[in-house]
Short mmCIF file of N, CA and C in Angstrom, two decimals:
data_model
loop_
_atom_site.label_atom_id
_atom_site.label_comp_id
_atom_site.label_asym_id
_atom_site.label_seq_id
_atom_site.Cartn_x
_atom_site.Cartn_y
_atom_site.Cartn_z
N MET A 1 -23.10 -25.88 -20.24
CA MET A 1 -22.78 -27.51 -20.02
C MET A 1 -23.86 -27.66 -18.86
N PRO A 2 -24.65 -28.85 -18.82
CA PRO A 2 -26.18 -28.85 -18.16
C PRO A 2 -25.61 -28.55 -16.72
N PRO A 3 -27.30 -28.31 -16.14
CA PRO A 3 -26.34 -28.19 -14.32
C PRO A 3 -26.75 -29.79 -13.53
N PRO A 4 -25.70 -30.09 -13.28
CA PRO A 4 -25.54 -31.27 -11.74
C PRO A 4 -26.78 -31.76 -11.86
N PRO A 5 -26.89 -33.57 -11.96
CA PRO A 5 -25.82 -34.37 -11.76
C PRO A 5 -25.59 -34.40 -13.06
N TYR A 6 -25.32 -34.07 -14.25
CA TYR A 6 -24.89 -33.63 -15.14
C TYR A 6 -23.91 -33.26 -16.06
N SER A 7 -23.09 -32.69 -15.28
CA SER A 7 -22.32 -31.71 -15.43
C SER A 7 -20.83 -32.99 -16.25
N ARG A 8 -20.83 -33.81 -15.81
CA ARG A 8 -20.01 -34.49 -16.23
C ARG A 8 -20.65 -35.28 -17.57
N ASN A 9 -19.43 -35.44 -17.90
CA ASN A 9 -19.98 -36.26 -19.50
C ASN A 9 -19.07 -37.30 -19.75
N PRO A 10 -19.48 -38.78 -18.97
CA PRO A 10 -18.61 -39.37 -19.20
C PRO A 10 -18.39 -39.99 -20.85
N HIS A 11 -18.84 -39.47 -21.75
CA HIS A 11 -18.08 -39.76 -23.43
C HIS A 11 -18.01 -39.18 -23.41
N VAL A 12 -16.77 -38.11 -23.15
CA VAL A 12 -16.01 -37.27 -23.18
C VAL A 12 -14.67 -37.86 -22.89
N ALA A 13 -13.01 -37.99 -23.23
CA ALA A 13 -12.73 -38.37 -21.92
C ALA A 13 -11.75 -37.20 -21.72
N GLN A 14 -11.75 -37.07 -20.28
CA GLN A 14 -11.36 -36.01 -19.80
C GLN A 14 -10.02 -36.57 -19.32
N HIS A 15 -10.14 -37.43 -19.07
CA HIS A 15 -8.63 -38.55 -18.42
C HIS A 15 -7.95 -39.87 -19.64
N GLU A 16 -8.42 -40.13 -19.92
CA GLU A 16 -8.07 -40.83 -21.29
C GLU A 16 -9.41 -41.57 -21.72
N GLN A 17 -8.74 -41.88 -22.95
CA GLN A 17 -10.00 -42.80 -23.27
C GLN A 17 -10.11 -44.11 -23.11
N ALA A 18 -11.70 -43.56 -22.63
CA ALA A 18 -13.00 -44.87 -22.15
C ALA A 18 -12.48 -46.16 -23.37
N GLU A 19 -12.99 -47.25 -22.58
CA GLU A 19 -13.79 -48.61 -24.03
C GLU A 19 -15.35 -48.15 -22.95
N CYS A 20 -16.37 -48.36 -24.04
CA CYS A 20 -17.56 -48.18 -24.20
C CYS A 20 -18.04 -49.43 -22.37
N SER A 21 -17.17 -50.66 -22.78
CA SER A 21 -17.07 -51.91 -21.74
C SER A 21 -16.90 -51.54 -20.67
N ASP A 22 -16.44 -50.65 -20.79
CA ASP A 22 -15.85 -49.75 -19.17
C ASP A 22 -17.20 -48.99 -17.84
N CYS A 23 -18.09 -49.10 -18.56
CA CYS A 23 -19.18 -49.02 -18.10
C CYS A 23 -20.52 -49.89 -18.55
N HIS A 24 -20.29 -49.85 -19.47
CA HIS A 24 -21.54 -50.68 -20.40
C HIS A 24 -21.18 -52.00 -20.17
N LYS A 25 -22.31 -53.03 -19.43
CA LYS A 25 -22.31 -54.45 -19.36
C LYS A 25 -23.24 -55.24 -20.04
N ALA A 26 -22.68 -56.65 -21.15
CA ALA A 26 -23.64 -57.20 -21.07
C ALA A 26 -24.95 -58.03 -21.02
N HIS A 27 -24.36 -58.37 -19.29
CA HIS A 27 -24.47 -59.59 -18.88
C HIS A 27 -24.63 -59.19 -17.45
N ARG A 28 -24.66 -58.11 -17.04
CA ARG A 28 -24.80 -57.76 -15.49
C ARG A 28 -24.98 -56.65 -15.43
N ALA A 29 -25.18 -56.17 -14.39
CA ALA A 29 -25.93 -54.64 -14.30
C ALA A 29 -24.46 -53.56 -14.83
N SER A 30 -24.55 -52.48 -15.53
CA SER A 30 -23.80 -51.73 -15.72
C SER A 30 -23.32 -50.51 -14.68
N SER A 31 -21.60 -50.54 -15.19
CA SER A 31 -21.33 -49.45 -13.33
C SER A 31 -20.98 -48.22 -13.99
N ASN A 32 -21.35 -47.30 -12.66
CA ASN A 32 -20.54 -45.87 -13.63
C ASN A 32 -19.13 -46.15 -13.01
N ALA A 33 -18.20 -45.98 -14.19
CA ALA A 33 -16.68 -45.61 -13.77
C ALA A 33 -16.05 -44.65 -13.53
N CYS A 34 -17.21 -43.52 -13.43
CA CYS A 34 -16.35 -42.74 -12.82
C CYS A 34 -16.44 -42.12 -11.22
N SER A 35 -17.72 -43.03 -10.45
CA SER A 35 -17.39 -43.52 -9.70
C SER A 35 -16.41 -43.70 -8.69
N GLU A 36 -15.38 -44.07 -9.48
CA GLU A 36 -14.19 -45.17 -8.75
C GLU A 36 -13.68 -43.50 -8.43
N CYS A 37 -13.08 -42.63 -8.48
CA CYS A 37 -12.66 -41.75 -7.99
C CYS A 37 -13.76 -40.37 -7.90
N HIS A 38 -14.98 -40.04 -8.50
CA HIS A 38 -15.71 -39.07 -7.51
C HIS A 38 -16.83 -39.34 -6.71
N ASN A 39 -16.49 -39.38 -5.61
CA ASN A 39 -18.03 -39.54 -5.17
C ASN A 39 -18.90 -38.79 -4.88
N ASP A 40 -19.27 -38.51 -5.36
CA ASP A 40 -20.24 -37.46 -6.13
C ASP A 40 -20.97 -38.23 -7.50
N THR A 41 -20.87 -38.63 -7.44
CA THR A 41 -21.62 -39.19 -8.99
C THR A 41 -22.29 -40.21 -9.10
N PRO A 42 -23.65 -39.54 -9.51
CA PRO A 42 -24.62 -39.95 -9.85
C PRO A 42 -25.08 -41.44 -10.08
N ILE A 43 -24.93 -42.10 -10.37
CA ILE A 43 -25.51 -43.76 -10.25
C ILE A 43 -27.04 -44.16 -10.79
N PRO A 44 -27.10 -44.07 -11.91
CA PRO A 44 -28.92 -44.06 -11.83
C PRO A 44 -29.13 -45.89 -11.92
N ASP A 45 -30.49 -45.60 -11.67
CA ASP A 45 -31.03 -46.79 -11.39
C ASP A 45 -30.83 -47.67 -11.92
N GLY A 46 -30.77 -48.73 -12.15
CA GLY A 46 -29.82 -50.29 -12.27
C GLY A 46 -28.54 -50.02 -12.80
N TRP A 47 -27.67 -49.56 -12.11
CA TRP A 47 -26.51 -48.92 -12.04
C TRP A 47 -25.84 -49.27 -11.21
N VAL A 48 -24.42 -49.97 -11.15
CA VAL A 48 -23.72 -49.96 -9.73
C VAL A 48 -22.60 -49.34 -9.53
N THR A 49 -21.94 -48.37 -8.83
CA THR A 49 -20.46 -48.18 -8.40
C THR A 49 -20.06 -49.05 -8.82
N ALA A 50 -18.16 -48.19 -9.43
CA ALA A 50 -17.28 -49.01 -9.66
C ALA A 50 -16.73 -49.88 -9.03
N SER A 51 -16.76 -49.55 -8.09
CA SER A 51 -16.40 -50.69 -6.64
C SER A 51 -17.18 -51.25 -6.34
N LYS A 52 -17.92 -51.93 -6.23
CA LYS A 52 -19.42 -53.08 -6.42
C LYS A 52 -19.48 -53.59 -7.32
N SER A 53 -19.05 -53.23 -8.70
CA SER A 53 -18.27 -53.78 -10.08
C SER A 53 -17.89 -55.18 -9.46
N LYS A 54 -16.54 -53.94 -9.38
CA LYS A 54 -15.47 -55.39 -9.58
C LYS A 54 -15.26 -56.01 -8.34
N ASN A 55 -16.13 -55.34 -7.13
CA ASN A 55 -16.50 -57.13 -6.13
C ASN A 55 -17.30 -58.37 -6.43
N TYR A 56 -19.05 -58.18 -7.54
CA TYR A 56 -19.44 -58.70 -8.36
C TYR A 56 -18.11 -59.47 -9.17
N VAL A 57 -16.92 -59.07 -9.37
CA VAL A 57 -16.05 -59.52 -10.50
C VAL A 57 -15.40 -60.56 -10.14
N ARG A 58 -14.87 -59.80 -8.81
CA ARG A 58 -14.53 -60.92 -7.58
C ARG A 58 -14.85 -61.95 -7.57
N GLU A 59 -16.17 -61.79 -6.98
CA GLU A 59 -17.42 -63.10 -6.17
C GLU A 59 -17.29 -64.31 -8.22
N LEU A 60 -17.93 -63.89 -9.16
CA LEU A 60 -17.60 -64.24 -9.76
C LEU A 60 -16.48 -64.93 -10.22
N GLU A 61 -15.30 -64.12 -9.69
CA GLU A 61 -14.05 -65.38 -10.58
C GLU A 61 -13.76 -66.25 -9.41
N SER A 62 -14.08 -66.05 -7.66
CA SER A 62 -14.21 -67.24 -7.19
C SER A 62 -14.52 -68.37 -7.59
N LEU A 63 -15.92 -67.94 -7.76
CA LEU A 63 -16.64 -69.09 -8.17
C LEU A 63 -16.58 -69.96 -9.28
N ASN A 64 -15.76 -69.35 -10.26
CA ASN A 64 -14.98 -70.01 -11.17
C ASN A 64 -13.62 -71.13 -10.94
N LYS A 65 -13.24 -70.65 -9.97
CA LYS A 65 -12.47 -71.62 -9.68
C LYS A 65 -12.48 -72.91 -9.41
#
């Protein structure tokens, strides 16, 4: 296993099968879904945490009402 911060492989379903779109976004910053539970998860440049991604979605939904 590689050393941290890459010791977790988000492409291997440890908890449940994830969809690619859970992390990879087409029209906004991709989000690191692992950060929802693992607060030590590294966030790559140009990506956001899971909570920030959820906030973006809420903001967009409120604008579209």
